[in-house]
CSV table of C-alpha atoms in Angstrom, one decimal:
chain,number,residue,atom,x,y,z
A,26,UNK,CA,-24.4,-11.2,-6.8
A,27,UNK,CA,-27.3,-8.9,-5.9
A,28,UNK,CA,-27.2,-7.7,-2.3
A,29,UNK,CA,-24.2,-9.8,-1.3
A,30,UNK,CA,-20.4,-9.9,-1.0
A,31,UNK,CA,-18.5,-13.1,-1.7
A,32,UNK,CA,-15.5,-14.0,0.7
A,33,UNK,CA,-12.7,-15.7,-1.2
A,34,UNK,CA,-9.7,-17.7,0.2
A,35,UNK,CA,-6.5,-16.6,-1.7
A,36,UNK,CA,-4.0,-18.6,0.3
A,37,UNK,CA,-3.4,-20.5,-2.9
A,38,UNK,CA,-3.6,-17.8,-5.6
A,39,UNK,CA,-3.7,-20.4,-8.3
A,40,UNK,CA,-6.8,-22.0,-6.9
A,41,UNK,CA,-9.0,-19.4,-5.1
A,42,UNK,CA,-11.8,-20.9,-3.1
A,43,UNK,CA,-15.0,-19.2,-2.1
A,44,UNK,CA,-15.5,-19.4,1.7
A,45,UNK,CA,-18.9,-17.9,1.9
A,46,UNK,CA,-21.3,-15.1,1.0
A,47,UNK,CA,-22.2,-12.1,3.3
A,48,UNK,CA,-25.8,-10.8,2.5
A,49,UNK,CA,-26.1,-7.2,3.0
A,50,UNK,CA,-29.0,-6.4,5.3
A,51,UNK,CA,-32.1,-4.9,3.6
A,52,UNK,CA,-33.2,-1.4,4.4
A,53,UNK,CA,-36.8,-0.4,4.4
A,54,UNK,CA,-37.5,2.0,1.6
A,55,UNK,CA,-34.2,1.3,-0.2
A,56,UNK,CA,-34.3,-1.0,-3.2
A,57,UNK,CA,-30.6,-2.1,-3.4
A,58,UNK,CA,-28.9,-2.8,-6.7
A,59,UNK,CA,-25.6,-4.9,-7.1
A,60,UNK,CA,-22.7,-3.9,-4.9
A,61,UNK,CA,-20.1,-2.2,-6.9
A,62,UNK,CA,-17.0,-2.1,-4.7
A,63,UNK,CA,-15.5,-3.2,-1.4
A,64,UNK,CA,-12.5,-2.0,0.6
A,65,UNK,CA,-10.8,-3.3,3.8
A,66,UNK,CA,-10.6,-1.0,6.7
A,67,UNK,CA,-6.9,-0.3,7.6
A,68,UNK,CA,-8.0,-0.3,11.3
A,69,UNK,CA,-9.1,-3.9,11.0
A,70,UNK,CA,-12.8,-3.2,11.8
A,71,UNK,CA,-14.2,-4.7,8.7
A,72,UNK,CA,-15.0,-3.7,5.2
A,73,UNK,CA,-16.9,-1.0,3.5
A,74,UNK,CA,-19.2,-1.9,0.5
A,75,UNK,CA,-20.8,0.6,-2.1
A,76,UNK,CA,-24.3,-0.2,-3.0
A,77,UNK,CA,-26.3,1.7,-5.6
A,78,UNK,CA,-30.0,1.8,-5.7
A,79,UNK,CA,-31.7,-0.5,-8.2
A,80,UNK,CA,-32.7,2.8,-9.9
A,81,UNK,CA,-29.2,4.2,-10.5
A,82,UNK,CA,-30.3,7.7,-10.5
A,83,UNK,CA,-31.4,7.6,-6.7
A,84,UNK,CA,-29.0,7.9,-3.7
A,85,UNK,CA,-26.9,4.9,-2.9
A,86,UNK,CA,-25.5,3.6,0.3
A,87,UNK,CA,-22.2,2.6,1.9
A,88,UNK,CA,-22.6,-0.3,4.2
A,89,UNK,CA,-19.9,-1.2,6.8
A,90,UNK,CA,-19.6,-4.9,7.7
A,91,UNK,CA,-17.4,-6.5,10.3
A,92,UNK,CA,-15.4,-9.6,9.5
A,93,UNK,CA,-18.3,-12.0,10.3
A,94,UNK,CA,-20.5,-10.2,7.8
A,95,UNK,CA,-22.7,-8.3,10.3
A,96,UNK,CA,-23.6,-4.7,9.6
A,97,UNK,CA,-21.9,-2.1,11.9
A,98,UNK,CA,-23.0,1.2,10.0
A,99,UNK,CA,-24.4,2.5,6.8
A,100,UNK,CA,-24.6,6.0,5.3
A,101,UNK,CA,-26.6,7.5,2.4
A,102,UNK,CA,-24.4,8.8,-0.4
A,103,UNK,CA,-24.8,10.0,-4.0
A,104,UNK,CA,-26.2,8.5,-7.0
A,105,UNK,CA,-24.4,5.3,-8.4
A,106,UNK,CA,-21.6,4.9,-5.9
A,107,UNK,CA,-19.1,3.0,-8.0
A,108,UNK,CA,-15.8,3.1,-6.0
A,109,UNK,CA,-14.6,3.7,-2.5
A,110,UNK,CA,-11.3,3.8,-0.7
A,111,UNK,CA,-10.2,4.4,3.0
A,112,UNK,CA,-7.7,7.0,3.9
A,113,UNK,CA,-4.5,5.1,5.1
A,114,UNK,CA,-5.2,6.1,8.7
A,115,UNK,CA,-8.8,4.7,8.6
A,116,UNK,CA,-10.3,8.1,9.6
A,117,UNK,CA,-12.4,8.5,6.4
A,118,UNK,CA,-13.9,6.7,3.4
A,119,UNK,CA,-14.1,8.4,0.1
A,120,UNK,CA,-16.9,7.4,-2.2
A,121,UNK,CA,-17.0,8.2,-6.0
A,122,UNK,CA,-20.5,8.6,-7.4
A,123,UNK,CA,-20.8,8.6,-11.1
A,124,UNK,CA,-24.3,10.0,-11.1
A,125,UNK,CA,-25.1,8.5,-14.5
A,126,UNK,CA,-28.2,9.7,-16.3
A,127,UNK,CA,-31.2,7.7,-17.1
A,128,UNK,CA,-31.2,6.1,-20.5
A,129,UNK,CA,-33.4,9.0,-21.9
A,130,UNK,CA,-31.5,11.7,-19.9
A,131,UNK,CA,-34.7,12.8,-18.3
A,132,UNK,CA,-32.9,12.5,-15.0
A,133,UNK,CA,-29.3,13.3,-14.8
A,134,UNK,CA,-27.9,13.4,-11.2
A,135,UNK,CA,-24.8,15.2,-10.4
A,136,UNK,CA,-21.5,13.4,-10.0
A,137,UNK,CA,-19.8,13.8,-6.7
A,138,UNK,CA,-17.6,12.4,-4.0
A,139,UNK,CA,-18.8,11.7,-0.4
A,140,UNK,CA,-16.4,11.8,2.5
A,141,UNK,CA,-17.5,9.6,5.4
A,142,UNK,CA,-15.8,10.9,8.5
A,143,UNK,CA,-14.9,8.1,10.9
A,144,UNK,CA,-12.6,10.2,13.2
A,145,UNK,CA,-15.1,9.7,16.1
A,146,UNK,CA,-15.7,6.0,15.4
A,147,UNK,CA,-18.1,4.0,13.3
A,148,UNK,CA,-21.2,4.8,15.5
A,149,UNK,CA,-20.5,8.5,15.1
A,150,UNK,CA,-19.6,8.5,11.4
A,151,UNK,CA,-21.0,11.3,9.3
A,152,UNK,CA,-21.2,11.7,5.5
A,153,UNK,CA,-20.6,15.0,3.6
A,154,UNK,CA,-20.8,15.2,-0.1
A,155,UNK,CA,-18.6,17.4,-2.3
A,156,UNK,CA,-20.0,18.4,-5.7
A,157,UNK,CA,-18.7,20.2,-8.7
A,158,UNK,CA,-20.9,23.3,-8.8
A,159,UNK,CA,-18.7,26.4,-9.1
A,160,UNK,CA,-15.4,24.4,-9.1
A,161,UNK,CA,-12.7,25.9,-11.4
A,162,UNK,CA,-12.2,24.1,-14.7
A,163,UNK,CA,-8.6,24.2,-16.1
A,164,UNK,CA,-8.3,23.6,-19.8
A,165,UNK,CA,-10.9,22.2,-22.3
A,166,UNK,CA,-12.7,19.7,-20.0
A,167,UNK,CA,-15.1,17.5,-22.0
A,168,UNK,CA,-18.7,18.3,-21.2
A,169,UNK,CA,-21.1,16.6,-23.7
A,170,UNK,CA,-24.3,15.4,-22.1
A,171,UNK,CA,-27.5,16.7,-23.6
A,172,UNK,CA,-28.6,19.9,-21.6
A,173,UNK,CA,-26.2,18.8,-18.8
A,174,UNK,CA,-24.5,21.2,-16.5
A,175,UNK,CA,-20.9,20.7,-15.7
A,176,UNK,CA,-21.7,19.3,-12.3
A,177,UNK,CA,-24.2,16.8,-14.0
A,178,UNK,CA,-21.8,15.8,-16.6
A,179,UNK,CA,-18.7,15.1,-14.5
A,180,UNK,CA,-18.7,11.4,-13.4
A,181,UNK,CA,-16.2,10.4,-10.9
A,182,UNK,CA,-14.8,6.9,-11.4
A,183,UNK,CA,-11.9,6.1,-9.1
A,184,UNK,CA,-9.9,7.8,-6.3
A,185,UNK,CA,-6.3,7.9,-5.2
A,186,UNK,CA,-5.4,9.4,-1.8
A,187,UNK,CA,-2.1,11.2,-1.1
A,188,UNK,CA,0.2,9.6,1.5
A,189,UNK,CA,-0.6,12.4,4.0
A,190,UNK,CA,-4.4,11.9,3.5
A,191,UNK,CA,-4.8,15.6,2.8
A,192,UNK,CA,-5.9,15.4,-0.8
A,193,UNK,CA,-7.4,12.9,-3.2
A,194,UNK,CA,-7.2,12.7,-7.1
A,195,UNK,CA,-10.4,11.7,-8.7
A,196,UNK,CA,-10.5,10.3,-12.1
A,197,UNK,CA,-13.2,11.7,-14.5
A,198,UNK,CA,-12.9,9.2,-17.3
A,199,UNK,CA,-15.6,10.3,-19.7
A,200,UNK,CA,-14.5,13.9,-19.3
A,201,UNK,CA,-10.8,13.3,-19.9
A,202,UNK,CA,-10.0,15.0,-16.7
A,203,UNK,CA,-8.8,14.7,-13.1
A,204,UNK,CA,-10.4,16.5,-10.1
A,205,UNK,CA,-8.3,17.4,-6.9
A,206,UNK,CA,-10.2,17.1,-3.6
A,207,UNK,CA,-9.2,18.8,-0.4
A,208,UNK,CA,-10.3,16.1,2.1
A,209,UNK,CA,-10.1,18.2,5.2
A,210,UNK,CA,-12.2,21.1,3.7
A,211,UNK,CA,-14.6,18.6,1.9
A,212,UNK,CA,-14.4,20.5,-1.4
A,213,UNK,CA,-12.8,20.3,-4.8
A,214,UNK,CA,-9.9,22.6,-5.6
A,215,UNK,CA,-10.3,22.3,-9.3
A,216,UNK,CA,-10.7,20.1,-12.4
A,217,UNK,CA,-7.7,19.7,-14.8
A,218,UNK,CA,-8.2,18.5,-18.4
A,219,UNK,CA,-5.7,15.7,-19.5
A,220,UNK,CA,-5.8,17.3,-23.0
A,221,UNK,CA,-5.2,15.2,-26.2
A,222,UNK,CA,-2.6,12.6,-27.2
A,223,UNK,CA,-1.6,11.9,-30.8
A,224,UNK,CA,-1.1,8.1,-30.9
A,225,UNK,CA,0.4,8.5,-34.4
A,226,UNK,CA,3.5,10.0,-32.9
A,227,UNK,CA,6.3,7.5,-32.0
A,228,UNK,CA,6.5,7.0,-28.2
A,229,UNK,CA,2.8,7.6,-27.7
């Protein structure tokens, strides 16, 4: 639903029931698109929701709602935020921005990951974005967008955080690659190609 998050009761998994709908507050000057992802804060403060702009090439938002649906905080992030995850200690939110191009490729934002630092609390949260300019490429990473730089062509999809919360692995689906992010340093260590797999070979 545009601009809202549904709350579903799963106490009976065979018959889920919608309990309500939390409307994400509007922001002057920001034309919101459909929310793309939600994650529960491990510290129990609420949920974070990724909200792209209606024009997917413009910066999106991460909106933090408490468990009554009221907004506690929001941060500007990159173009087309499509996935977010908390670190297990609740001290940060990592947001993957696909940075998809416009249909005619006249505007092709860079893919990136934003780290929302919550170490000092929600009211003092800050957002820093890690991009791919100058990041080492390992192997034949697939770059195919018309006239696109590597940074424009890489499109983060999803994120897995290590148990110690020091690093994150970022899937680059269209590029057949995985990026490794140093969370503390707010920068990518490198991008590794997943190479090719011959599905004609038994076992593949």
